[in-house]
Coordinates of C-alpha atoms in Angstrom, one line a residue:
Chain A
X221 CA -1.0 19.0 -43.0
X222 CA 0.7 16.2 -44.7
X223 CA -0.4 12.0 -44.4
X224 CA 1.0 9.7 -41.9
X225 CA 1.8 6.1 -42.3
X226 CA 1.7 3.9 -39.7
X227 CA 3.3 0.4 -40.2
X228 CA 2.1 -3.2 -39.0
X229 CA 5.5 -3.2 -37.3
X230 CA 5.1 0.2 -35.2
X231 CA 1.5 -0.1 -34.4
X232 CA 2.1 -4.3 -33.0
X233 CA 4.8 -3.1 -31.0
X234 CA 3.2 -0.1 -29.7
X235 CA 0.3 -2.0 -28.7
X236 CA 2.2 -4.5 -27.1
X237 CA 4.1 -2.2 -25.1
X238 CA 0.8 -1.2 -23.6
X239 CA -0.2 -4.2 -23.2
X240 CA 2.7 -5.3 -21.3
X241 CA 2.9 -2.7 -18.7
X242 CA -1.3 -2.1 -18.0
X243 CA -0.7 -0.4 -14.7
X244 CA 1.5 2.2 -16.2
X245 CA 1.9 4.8 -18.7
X246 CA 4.4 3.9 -21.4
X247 CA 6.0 6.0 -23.9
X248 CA 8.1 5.4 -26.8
X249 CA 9.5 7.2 -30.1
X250 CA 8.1 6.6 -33.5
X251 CA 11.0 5.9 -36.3
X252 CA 11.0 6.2 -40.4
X253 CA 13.5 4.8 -42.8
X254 CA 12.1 6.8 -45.7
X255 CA 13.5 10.2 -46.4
X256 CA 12.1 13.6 -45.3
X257 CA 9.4 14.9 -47.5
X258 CA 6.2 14.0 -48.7
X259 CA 4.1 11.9 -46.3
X260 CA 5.5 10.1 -42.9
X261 CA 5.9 7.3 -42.6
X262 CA 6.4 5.4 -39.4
X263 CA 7.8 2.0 -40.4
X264 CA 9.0 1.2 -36.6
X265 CA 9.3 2.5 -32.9
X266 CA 11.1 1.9 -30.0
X267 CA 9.2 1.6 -26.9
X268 CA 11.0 3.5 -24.0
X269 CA 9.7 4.3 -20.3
X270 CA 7.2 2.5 -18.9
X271 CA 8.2 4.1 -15.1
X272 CA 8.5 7.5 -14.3
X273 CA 7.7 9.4 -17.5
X274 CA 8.7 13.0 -16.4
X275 CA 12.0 12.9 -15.0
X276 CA 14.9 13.9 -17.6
X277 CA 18.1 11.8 -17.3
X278 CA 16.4 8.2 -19.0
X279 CA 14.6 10.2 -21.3
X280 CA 17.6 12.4 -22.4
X281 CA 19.6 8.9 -22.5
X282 CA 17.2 6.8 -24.5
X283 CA 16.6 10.0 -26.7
X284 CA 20.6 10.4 -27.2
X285 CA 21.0 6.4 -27.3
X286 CA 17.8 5.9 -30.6
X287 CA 19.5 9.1 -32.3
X288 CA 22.6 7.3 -32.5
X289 CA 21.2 4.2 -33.7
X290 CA 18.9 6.1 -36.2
X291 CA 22.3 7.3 -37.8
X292 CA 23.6 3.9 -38.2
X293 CA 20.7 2.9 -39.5
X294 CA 19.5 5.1 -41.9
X295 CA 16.3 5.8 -39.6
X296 CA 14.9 8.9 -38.5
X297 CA 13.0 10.3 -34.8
X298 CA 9.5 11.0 -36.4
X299 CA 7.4 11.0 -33.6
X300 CA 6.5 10.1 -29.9
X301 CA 3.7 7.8 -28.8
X302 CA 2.3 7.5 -24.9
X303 CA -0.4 5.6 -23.6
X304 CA -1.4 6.5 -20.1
X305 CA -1.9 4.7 -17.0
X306 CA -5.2 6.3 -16.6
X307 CA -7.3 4.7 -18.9
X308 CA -10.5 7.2 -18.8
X309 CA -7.7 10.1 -20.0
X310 CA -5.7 9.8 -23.1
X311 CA -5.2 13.3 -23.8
X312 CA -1.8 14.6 -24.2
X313 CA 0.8 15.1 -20.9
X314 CA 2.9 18.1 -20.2
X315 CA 6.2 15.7 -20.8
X316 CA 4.4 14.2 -23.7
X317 CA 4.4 17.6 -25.3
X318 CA 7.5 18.5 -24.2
X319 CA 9.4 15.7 -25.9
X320 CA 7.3 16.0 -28.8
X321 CA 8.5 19.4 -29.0
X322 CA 11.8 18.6 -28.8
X323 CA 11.3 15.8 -31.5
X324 CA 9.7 18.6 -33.8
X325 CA 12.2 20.5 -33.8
X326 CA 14.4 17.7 -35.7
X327 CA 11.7 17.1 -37.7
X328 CA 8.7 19.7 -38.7
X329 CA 6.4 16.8 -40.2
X330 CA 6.7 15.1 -36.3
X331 CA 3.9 13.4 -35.1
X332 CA 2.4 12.9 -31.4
X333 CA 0.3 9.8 -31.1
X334 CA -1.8 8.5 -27.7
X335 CA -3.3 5.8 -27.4
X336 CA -6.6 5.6 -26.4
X337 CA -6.8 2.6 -23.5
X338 CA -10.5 2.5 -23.6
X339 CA -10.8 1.3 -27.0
X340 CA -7.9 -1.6 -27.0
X341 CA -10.1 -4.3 -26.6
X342 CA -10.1 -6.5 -29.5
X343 CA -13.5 -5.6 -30.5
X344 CA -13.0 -2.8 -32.0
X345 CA -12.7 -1.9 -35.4
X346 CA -11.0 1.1 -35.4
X347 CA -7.4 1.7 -34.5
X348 CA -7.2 2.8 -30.7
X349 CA -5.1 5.9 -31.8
X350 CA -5.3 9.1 -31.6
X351 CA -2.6 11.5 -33.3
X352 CA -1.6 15.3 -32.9
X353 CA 0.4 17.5 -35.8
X354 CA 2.1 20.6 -34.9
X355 CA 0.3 23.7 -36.3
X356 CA 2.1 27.1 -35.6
X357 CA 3.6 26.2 -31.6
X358 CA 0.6 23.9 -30.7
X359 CA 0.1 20.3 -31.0
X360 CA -3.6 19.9 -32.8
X361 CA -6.3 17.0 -33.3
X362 CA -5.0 15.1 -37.2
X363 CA -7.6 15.1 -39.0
X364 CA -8.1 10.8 -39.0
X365 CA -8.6 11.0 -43.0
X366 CA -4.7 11.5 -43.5
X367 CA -3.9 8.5 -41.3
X368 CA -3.3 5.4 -42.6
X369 CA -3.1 2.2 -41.4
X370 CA -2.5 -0.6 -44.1
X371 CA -4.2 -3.4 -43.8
X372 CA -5.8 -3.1 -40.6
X373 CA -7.1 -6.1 -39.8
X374 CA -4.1 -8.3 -40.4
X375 CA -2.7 -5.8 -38.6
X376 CA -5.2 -6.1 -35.7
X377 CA -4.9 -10.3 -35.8
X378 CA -1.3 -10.3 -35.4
X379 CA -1.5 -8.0 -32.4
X380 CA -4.0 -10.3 -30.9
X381 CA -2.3 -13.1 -31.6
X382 CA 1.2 -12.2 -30.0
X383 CA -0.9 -11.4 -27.2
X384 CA -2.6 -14.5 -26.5
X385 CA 0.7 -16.1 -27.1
X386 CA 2.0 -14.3 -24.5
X387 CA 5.0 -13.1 -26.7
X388 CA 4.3 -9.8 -25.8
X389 CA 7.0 -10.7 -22.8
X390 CA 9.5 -10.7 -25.8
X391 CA 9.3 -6.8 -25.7
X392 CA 12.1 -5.2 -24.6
X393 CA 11.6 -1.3 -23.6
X394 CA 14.7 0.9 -22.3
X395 CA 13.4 0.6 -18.7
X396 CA 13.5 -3.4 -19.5
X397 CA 17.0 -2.6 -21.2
X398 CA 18.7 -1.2 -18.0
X399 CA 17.3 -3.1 -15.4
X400 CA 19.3 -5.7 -17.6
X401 CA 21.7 -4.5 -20.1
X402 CA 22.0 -8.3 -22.4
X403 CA 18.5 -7.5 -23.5
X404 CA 18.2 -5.8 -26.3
X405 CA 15.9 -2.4 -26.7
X406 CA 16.1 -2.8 -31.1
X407 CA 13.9 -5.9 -30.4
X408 CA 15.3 -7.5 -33.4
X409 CA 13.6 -10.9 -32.2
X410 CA 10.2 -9.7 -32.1
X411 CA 10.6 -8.1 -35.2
X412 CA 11.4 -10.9 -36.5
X413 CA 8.8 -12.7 -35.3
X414 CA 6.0 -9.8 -36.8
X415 CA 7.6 -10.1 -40.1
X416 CA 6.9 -14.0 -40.0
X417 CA 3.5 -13.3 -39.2
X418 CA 2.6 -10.7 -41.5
X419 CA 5.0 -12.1 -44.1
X420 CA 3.4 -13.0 -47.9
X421 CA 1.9 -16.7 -47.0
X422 CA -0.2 -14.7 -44.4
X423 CA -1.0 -11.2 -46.2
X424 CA 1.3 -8.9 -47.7
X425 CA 1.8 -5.6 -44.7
Chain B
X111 CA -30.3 -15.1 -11.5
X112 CA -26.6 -14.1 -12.3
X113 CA -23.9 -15.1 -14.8
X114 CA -20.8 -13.9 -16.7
X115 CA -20.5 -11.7 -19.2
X116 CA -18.4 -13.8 -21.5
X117 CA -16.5 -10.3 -23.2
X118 CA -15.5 -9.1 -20.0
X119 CA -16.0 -11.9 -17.2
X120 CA -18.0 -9.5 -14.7
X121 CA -21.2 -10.8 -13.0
X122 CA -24.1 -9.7 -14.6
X123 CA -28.0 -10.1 -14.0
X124 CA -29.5 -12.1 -16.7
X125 CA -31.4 -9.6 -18.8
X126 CA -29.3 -6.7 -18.2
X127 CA -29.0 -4.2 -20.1
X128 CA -25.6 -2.2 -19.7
X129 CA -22.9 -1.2 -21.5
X130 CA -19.6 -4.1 -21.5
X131 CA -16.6 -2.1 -21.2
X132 CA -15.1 -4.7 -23.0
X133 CA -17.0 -4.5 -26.0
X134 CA -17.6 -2.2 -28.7
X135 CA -19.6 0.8 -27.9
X136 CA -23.0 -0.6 -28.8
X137 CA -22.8 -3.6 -27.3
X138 CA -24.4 -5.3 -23.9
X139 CA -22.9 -7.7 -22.1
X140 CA -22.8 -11.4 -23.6
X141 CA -25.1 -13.3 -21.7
X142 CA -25.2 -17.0 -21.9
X143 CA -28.7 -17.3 -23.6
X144 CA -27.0 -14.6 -26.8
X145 CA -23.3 -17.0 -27.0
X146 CA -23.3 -20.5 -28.6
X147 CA -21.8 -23.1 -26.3
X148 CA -18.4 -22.7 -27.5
X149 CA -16.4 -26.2 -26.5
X150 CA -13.5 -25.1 -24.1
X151 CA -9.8 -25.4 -25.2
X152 CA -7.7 -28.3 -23.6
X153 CA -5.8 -26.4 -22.0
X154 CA -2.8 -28.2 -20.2
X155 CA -2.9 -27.6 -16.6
X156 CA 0.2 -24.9 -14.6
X157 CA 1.3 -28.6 -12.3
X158 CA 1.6 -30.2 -16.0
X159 CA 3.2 -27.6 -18.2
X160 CA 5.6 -26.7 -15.9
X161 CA 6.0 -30.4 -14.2
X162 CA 5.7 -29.6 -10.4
X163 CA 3.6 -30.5 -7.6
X164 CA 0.9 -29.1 -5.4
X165 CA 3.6 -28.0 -2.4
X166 CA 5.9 -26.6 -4.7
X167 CA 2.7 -24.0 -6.4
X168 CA 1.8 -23.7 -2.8
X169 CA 5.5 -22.4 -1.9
X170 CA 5.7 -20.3 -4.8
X171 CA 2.6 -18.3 -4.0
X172 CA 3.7 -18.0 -0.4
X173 CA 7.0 -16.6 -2.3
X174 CA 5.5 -14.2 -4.1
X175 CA 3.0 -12.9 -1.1
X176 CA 6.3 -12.5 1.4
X177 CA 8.2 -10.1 -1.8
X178 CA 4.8 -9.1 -2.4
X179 CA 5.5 -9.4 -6.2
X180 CA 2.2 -8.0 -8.7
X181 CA 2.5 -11.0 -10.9
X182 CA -1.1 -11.3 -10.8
X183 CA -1.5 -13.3 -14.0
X184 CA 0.6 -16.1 -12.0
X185 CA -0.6 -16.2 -9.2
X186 CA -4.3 -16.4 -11.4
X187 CA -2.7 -19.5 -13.1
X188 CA -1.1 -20.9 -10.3
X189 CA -3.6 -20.1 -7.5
X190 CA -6.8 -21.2 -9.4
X191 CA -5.6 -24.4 -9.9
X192 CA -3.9 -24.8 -6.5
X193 CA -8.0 -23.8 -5.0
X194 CA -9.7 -26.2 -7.2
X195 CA -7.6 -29.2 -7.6
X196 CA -5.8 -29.5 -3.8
X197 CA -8.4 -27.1 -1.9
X198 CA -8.3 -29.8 1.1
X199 CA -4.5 -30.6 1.0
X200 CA -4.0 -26.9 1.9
X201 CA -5.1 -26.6 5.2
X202 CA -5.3 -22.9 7.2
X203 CA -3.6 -21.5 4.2
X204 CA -5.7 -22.0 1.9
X205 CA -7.8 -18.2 3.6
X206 CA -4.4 -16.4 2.9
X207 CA -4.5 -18.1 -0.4
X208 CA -7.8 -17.1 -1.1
X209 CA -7.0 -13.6 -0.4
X210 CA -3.7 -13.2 -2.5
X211 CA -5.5 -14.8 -5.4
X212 CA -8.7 -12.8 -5.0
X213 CA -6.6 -9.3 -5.4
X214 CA -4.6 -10.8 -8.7
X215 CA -8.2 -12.3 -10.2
X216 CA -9.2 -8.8 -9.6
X217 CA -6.1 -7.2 -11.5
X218 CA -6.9 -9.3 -14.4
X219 CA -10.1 -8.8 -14.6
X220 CA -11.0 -11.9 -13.3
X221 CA -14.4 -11.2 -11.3
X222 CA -15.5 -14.8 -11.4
X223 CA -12.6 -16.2 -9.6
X224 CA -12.2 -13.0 -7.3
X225 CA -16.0 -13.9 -6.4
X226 CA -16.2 -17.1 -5.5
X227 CA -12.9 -16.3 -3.3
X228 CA -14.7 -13.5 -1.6
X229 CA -17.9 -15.6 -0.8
X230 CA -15.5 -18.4 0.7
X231 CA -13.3 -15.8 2.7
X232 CA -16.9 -14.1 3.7
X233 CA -18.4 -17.5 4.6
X234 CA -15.4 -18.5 6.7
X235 CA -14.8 -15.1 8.3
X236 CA -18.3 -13.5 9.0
X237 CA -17.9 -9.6 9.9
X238 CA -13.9 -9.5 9.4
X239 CA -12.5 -6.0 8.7
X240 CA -10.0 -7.6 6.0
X241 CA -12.7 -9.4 4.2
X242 CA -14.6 -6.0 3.8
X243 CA -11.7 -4.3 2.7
X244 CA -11.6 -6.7 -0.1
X245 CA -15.2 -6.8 -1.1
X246 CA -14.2 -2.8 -1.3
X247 CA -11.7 -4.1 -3.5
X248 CA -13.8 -5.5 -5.7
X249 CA -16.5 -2.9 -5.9
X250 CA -13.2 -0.7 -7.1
X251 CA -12.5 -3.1 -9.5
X252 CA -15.8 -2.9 -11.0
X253 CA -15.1 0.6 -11.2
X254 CA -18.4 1.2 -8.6
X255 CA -16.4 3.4 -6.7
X256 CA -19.2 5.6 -4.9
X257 CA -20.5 1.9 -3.2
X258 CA -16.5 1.0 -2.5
X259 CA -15.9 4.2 -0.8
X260 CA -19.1 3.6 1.7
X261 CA -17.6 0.1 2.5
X262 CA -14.9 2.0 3.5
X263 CA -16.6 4.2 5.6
X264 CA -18.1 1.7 7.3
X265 CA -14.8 -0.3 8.6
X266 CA -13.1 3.5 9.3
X267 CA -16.5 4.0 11.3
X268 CA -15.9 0.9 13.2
X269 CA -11.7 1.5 13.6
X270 CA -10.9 5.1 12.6
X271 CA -6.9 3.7 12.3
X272 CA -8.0 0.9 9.6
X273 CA -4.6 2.2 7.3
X274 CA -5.5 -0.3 4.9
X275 CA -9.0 1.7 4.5
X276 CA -7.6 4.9 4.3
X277 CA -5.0 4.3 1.6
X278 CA -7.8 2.4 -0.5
X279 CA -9.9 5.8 -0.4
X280 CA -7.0 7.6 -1.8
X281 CA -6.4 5.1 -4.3
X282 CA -10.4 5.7 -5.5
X283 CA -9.1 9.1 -6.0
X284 CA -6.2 8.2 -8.0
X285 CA -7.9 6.2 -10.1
X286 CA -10.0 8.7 -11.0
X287 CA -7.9 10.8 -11.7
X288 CA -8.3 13.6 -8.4
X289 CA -4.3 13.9 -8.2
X290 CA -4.6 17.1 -6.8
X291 CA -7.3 15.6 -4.0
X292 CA -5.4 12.4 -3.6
X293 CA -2.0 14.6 -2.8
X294 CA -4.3 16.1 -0.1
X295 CA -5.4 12.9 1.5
X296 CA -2.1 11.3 1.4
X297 CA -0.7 14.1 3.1
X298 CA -2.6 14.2 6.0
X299 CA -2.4 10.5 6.3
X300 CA 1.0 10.9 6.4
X301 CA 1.0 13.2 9.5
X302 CA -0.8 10.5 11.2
X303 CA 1.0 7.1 10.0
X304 CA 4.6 8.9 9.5
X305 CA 6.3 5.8 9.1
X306 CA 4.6 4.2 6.4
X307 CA 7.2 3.6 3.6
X308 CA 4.5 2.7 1.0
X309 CA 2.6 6.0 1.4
X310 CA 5.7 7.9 1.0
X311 CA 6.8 6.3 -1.8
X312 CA 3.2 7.0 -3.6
X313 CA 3.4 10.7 -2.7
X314 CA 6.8 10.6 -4.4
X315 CA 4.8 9.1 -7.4
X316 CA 2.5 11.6 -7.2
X317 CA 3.8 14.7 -7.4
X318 CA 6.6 13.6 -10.0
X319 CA 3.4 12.7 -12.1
X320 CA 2.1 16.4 -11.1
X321 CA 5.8 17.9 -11.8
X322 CA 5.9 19.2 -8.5
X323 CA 9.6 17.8 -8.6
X324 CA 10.8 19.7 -5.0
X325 CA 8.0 18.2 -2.9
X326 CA 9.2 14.8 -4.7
X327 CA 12.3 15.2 -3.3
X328 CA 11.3 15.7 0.1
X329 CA 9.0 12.7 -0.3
X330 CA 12.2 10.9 -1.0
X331 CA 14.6 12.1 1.5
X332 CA 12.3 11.3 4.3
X333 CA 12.4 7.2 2.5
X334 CA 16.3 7.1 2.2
X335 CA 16.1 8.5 5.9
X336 CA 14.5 6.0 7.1
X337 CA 16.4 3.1 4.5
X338 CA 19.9 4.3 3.9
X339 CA 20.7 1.0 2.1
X340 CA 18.2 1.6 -0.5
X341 CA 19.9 2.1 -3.4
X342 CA 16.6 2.3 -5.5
X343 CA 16.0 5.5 -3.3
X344 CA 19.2 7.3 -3.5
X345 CA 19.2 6.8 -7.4
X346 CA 15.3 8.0 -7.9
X347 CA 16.3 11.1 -6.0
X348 CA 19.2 11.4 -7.8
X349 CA 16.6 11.7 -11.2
X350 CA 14.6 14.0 -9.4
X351 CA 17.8 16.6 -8.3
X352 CA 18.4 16.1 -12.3
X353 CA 15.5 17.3 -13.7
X354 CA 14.8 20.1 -11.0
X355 CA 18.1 21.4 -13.5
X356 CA 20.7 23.9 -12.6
X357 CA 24.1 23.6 -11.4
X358 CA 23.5 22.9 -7.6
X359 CA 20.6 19.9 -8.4
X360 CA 23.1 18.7 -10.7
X361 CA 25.6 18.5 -8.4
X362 CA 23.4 16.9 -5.6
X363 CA 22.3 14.7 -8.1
X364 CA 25.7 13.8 -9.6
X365 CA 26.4 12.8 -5.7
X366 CA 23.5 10.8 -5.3
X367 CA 24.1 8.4 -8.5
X368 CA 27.4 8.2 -6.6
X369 CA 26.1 7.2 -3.2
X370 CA 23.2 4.3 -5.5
X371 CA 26.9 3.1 -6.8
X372 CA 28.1 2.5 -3.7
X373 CA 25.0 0.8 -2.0
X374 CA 24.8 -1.3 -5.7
X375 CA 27.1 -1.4 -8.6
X376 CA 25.3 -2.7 -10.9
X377 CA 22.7 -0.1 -11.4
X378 CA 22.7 1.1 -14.8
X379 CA 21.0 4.0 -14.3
X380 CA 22.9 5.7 -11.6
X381 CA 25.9 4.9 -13.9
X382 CA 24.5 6.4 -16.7
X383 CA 23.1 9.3 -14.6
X384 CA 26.6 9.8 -12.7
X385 CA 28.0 9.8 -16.3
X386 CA 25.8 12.8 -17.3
X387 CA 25.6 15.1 -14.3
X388 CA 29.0 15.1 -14.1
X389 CA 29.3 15.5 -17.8
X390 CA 26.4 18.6 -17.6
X391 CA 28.6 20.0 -14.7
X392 CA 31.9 20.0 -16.6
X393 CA 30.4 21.5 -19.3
X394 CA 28.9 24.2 -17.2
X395 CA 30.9 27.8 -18.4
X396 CA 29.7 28.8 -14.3
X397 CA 31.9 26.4 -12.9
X398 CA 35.9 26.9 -12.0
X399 CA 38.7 24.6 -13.2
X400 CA 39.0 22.5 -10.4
X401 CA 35.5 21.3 -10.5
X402 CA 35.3 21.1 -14.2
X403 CA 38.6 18.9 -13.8
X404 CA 36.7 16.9 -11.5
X405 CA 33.9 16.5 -13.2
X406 CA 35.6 15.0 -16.2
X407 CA 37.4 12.8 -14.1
X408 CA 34.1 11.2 -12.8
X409 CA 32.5 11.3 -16.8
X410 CA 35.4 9.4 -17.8
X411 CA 35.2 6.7 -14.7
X412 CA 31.9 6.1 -15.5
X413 CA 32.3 6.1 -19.3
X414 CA 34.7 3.0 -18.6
X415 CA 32.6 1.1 -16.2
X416 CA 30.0 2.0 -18.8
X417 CA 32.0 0.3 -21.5
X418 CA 32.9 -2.3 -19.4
X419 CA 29.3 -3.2 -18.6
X420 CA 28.4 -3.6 -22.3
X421 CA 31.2 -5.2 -23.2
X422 CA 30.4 -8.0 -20.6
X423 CA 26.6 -8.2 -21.6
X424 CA 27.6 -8.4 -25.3
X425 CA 29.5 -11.0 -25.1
X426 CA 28.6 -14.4 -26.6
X427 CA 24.9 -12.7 -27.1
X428 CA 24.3 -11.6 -31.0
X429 CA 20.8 -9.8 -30.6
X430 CA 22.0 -6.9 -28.6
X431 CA 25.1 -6.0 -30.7
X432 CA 22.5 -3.0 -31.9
X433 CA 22.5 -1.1 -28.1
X434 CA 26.0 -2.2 -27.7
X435 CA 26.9 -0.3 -30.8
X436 CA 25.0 2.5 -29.9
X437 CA 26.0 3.3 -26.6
X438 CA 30.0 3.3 -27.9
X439 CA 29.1 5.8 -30.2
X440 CA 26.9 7.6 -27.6
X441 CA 29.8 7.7 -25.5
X442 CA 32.4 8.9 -28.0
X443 CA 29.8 11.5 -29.4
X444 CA 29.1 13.0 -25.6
X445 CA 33.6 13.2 -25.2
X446 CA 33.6 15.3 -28.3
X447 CA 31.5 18.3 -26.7
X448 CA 33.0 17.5 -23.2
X449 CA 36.0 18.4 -23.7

């Protein structure tokens, strides 16, 4: 099928999200401002669960809540990402699939993306991703050729480095966002904070 | 002769040859003869950065042992310091000490540190069930799990109602991912140690993992038995009823959310979940006026206490004006179909 772009922005705060909860699977959409056609891109996400995955109400409420923002602004629901708690498995889950469906059905170009805990380590050189494309009704392997990670190494730095800063705290996720409602799930602070790192001084993303 | 794998921090033999999990693929762990000394950061220590003394790190950790909090990175900062720089000031804590720390070092990967709490906890307390239970630990930590299981074996050999054993043998399974056998264990632990809160609570886990959402349930109505104040419980087997679907669960559900309210006010999520079961149920075609009257009467409470809620958070606070916005229109979107 078509290309998918992922952005510095989605993939740090992806990876952060992981990194923040290690003991559990986390889950969280994948958002484009671009318009529908052509290639995805996925210039941002919102990490959502990092607790109880499969059961409906938060998920249809975060789900409801990001579609809403999407419209105000000017984004779209392009995908779902999961990393789970088990490490050794990072294949797909039934509720994975199940919301990725649902995503799809907004979207035909959606993509499902897990990320693969056994290769996060900063050591390695490629991305720790693996992504699915719906073909027909089932969710199949991408072929890694159409992915496309800009500069992946800058990309890869920053991540480390808001880790070892321990600003991956910063990250707010909608579990994070309920248990207290003043912090804010659009993490417009730790976007901020990407963008200063990957701005033009330190290598255009 | 042993030393530490610089990648990954476990102890390794020198000249050995496996693979570091914390490397790439192809490489072997990083031995001290392949590394060039690398000159140690200054870092400041936890009594300087935060400004407080040896009594008041030693009160914190007791803290955090009595709410038996996972902040294991913490207690790793805190706890290392505490056992190197005021080891004598402690006095009989300093075992407990040893063990709280020696279960976060092993969270973070931290085998150095978990070792050198074990040999000290080993040295002091020769033959002790609990020290073997954590050397068990360990050998799960380093993922040996066929040598941690034996050690195990061995203490339930010795004392067949060793719990702490027996849940650390269903946690091998878990963490290799034998749900299904795990589920089995746990349930026939459970007709032994009925009371055990913890072990019910990791059922619960379980099976809402495995979608088994009705056995769930029960797993959870046997905890708010046992804790009616909890509002935690009511409002997790309020999600459950929820996604189980159809009008009854909804309407046990809608009531639970309810009951969480009562027991606690402020939780968001049985206020958002009251707000949508009884939403779900009013727009249900099944239902009769009077219950689709009542329904709506509920949505629309909790839409205000909903609205009320934001409106308190977002005050004075710029960065979350984004949710606040969002949930208003949420709200006004979700009165349109109601009604």
């Amino acid at each position: 099928m078509g290309e998918v772009e992922l952005s510095c922005l989605a993939y740090v705060k992806m990876y952060l999200h992981a990194c923040l909860f290690p003991r559990c699977s986390v889950n969280g959409l994948l958002l484009s401002s671009s318009p529908a056609g052509g290639a995805v891109c996925v210039t941002d996400c919102v990490p959502l669960l990092h607790t109880h995955l499969p059961l409906a109400p938060i998920t249809q409420l975060a789900l409801t809540q990001v579609d809403v923002w999407c419209a105000q602004t000017q984004q779209r629901i392009v995908g779902y990402y999961q990393a789970n708690a088990c490490v050794s498995d990072s294949s797909p889950t039934p509720c994975a699939l199940k919301i990725a469906d649902k995503i799809a059905e907004q979207c035909n170009n959606a993509v499902l993306l897990m990320i693969d805990g056994g290769k996060m380590s900063p050591d390695y050189r490629v991305p720790p991703i693996v992504m699915y494309e719906r073909k027909d009704t089932r969710w199949t392997l991408k072929d890694k050729h159409t992915i496309m990670l800009r500069q992946w190494e800058e990309t890869r730095d920053i991540a480390s480095q808001l880790l070892d800063s321990g600003d991956h705290s910063l990250l707010v996720d909608f579990d994070s966002h309920l248990d207290d409602i003043t912090r804010d799930w659009t993490n417009q602070k730790l976007n901020a904070k990407i963008a200063e790192l990957a701005s033009p001084a330190n290598g255009n993303v | 002769m042993f030393d530490y794998c610089r990648a990954c921090r476990l102890m390794v033999t020198c000249g050995d040859t496996t693979r570091c999990s914390k490397g790439s693929a192809e490489t072997n762990h990083t031995q001290f003869n392949d590394v060039k000394p690398v000159l140690p950061r200054a870092m400041a220590s936890v009594s300087e950065m935060y400004d407080v003394t040896w009594e008041e790190m030693r009160d914190k950790l007791r803290k955090w042992r009595e709410d038996n909090h996972r902040n294991s990175e913490q207690i790793v900062d805190v706890g290392e310091e505490l056992i190197n720089e005021h080891a004598s000031k402690l006095g009989d804590d300093i075992w407990i000490i040893y063990e709280q720390v020696m279960i976060a070092a092993l969270d973070c990967s931290r085998d150095d540190l978990a070792w050198t709490c074990l040999q000290e906890l080993k040295r002091q307390f020769p033959g002790s069930q609990r020290v073997k239970r954590l050397a068990g630990m360990r050998l799960e930590a380093l993922e040996k799990y066929e040598d941690a299981s034996k050690q195990y074996d061995s203490i339930l050999q010795d004392d067949p109602t060793n719990t702490a054993a027996r849940k650390r043998k269903i946690s091998i399974l878990k963490a290799q991912g034998k749900s299904a056998e795990a589920i089995r264990e746990l349930n026939e632990y459970l007709e032994q140690f009925v009371g055990d809160q913890e072990a019910w609570h990791e059922l619960s886990e379980l099976y809402i993992n495995e979608h088994d959402y009705g056995k769930a349930a029960f797993c959870l109505e046997e905890l708010m038995m046992t804790n009616p104040h909890n509002h935690l419980y009511c409002e997790q087997y309020a999600e459950v009823k929820y996604t189980q679907g159809g009008l009854e669960n909804l309407e046990l559900s809608r009531k639970y959310f309810a009951q969480a309210l009562k027991l606690n006010n402020r939780n968001m999520r049985a206020l958002f979940g009251l707000y949508m079961s009884a939403s779900h149920i009013a727009a249900c075609p099944k239902v009769n006026a009077t219950v689709k009257k009542a329904n709506v009467k509920y949505a629309a409470w909790a839409t205000n206490q909903i609205n009320r809620a934001y409106q308190l958070a977002g005050r004075g606070t710029k960065e979350n004006k984004c949710s606040v916005k969002a949930v208003e229109e949420m709200l006004e979107s979700m009165q349109i179909t109601m009604s």
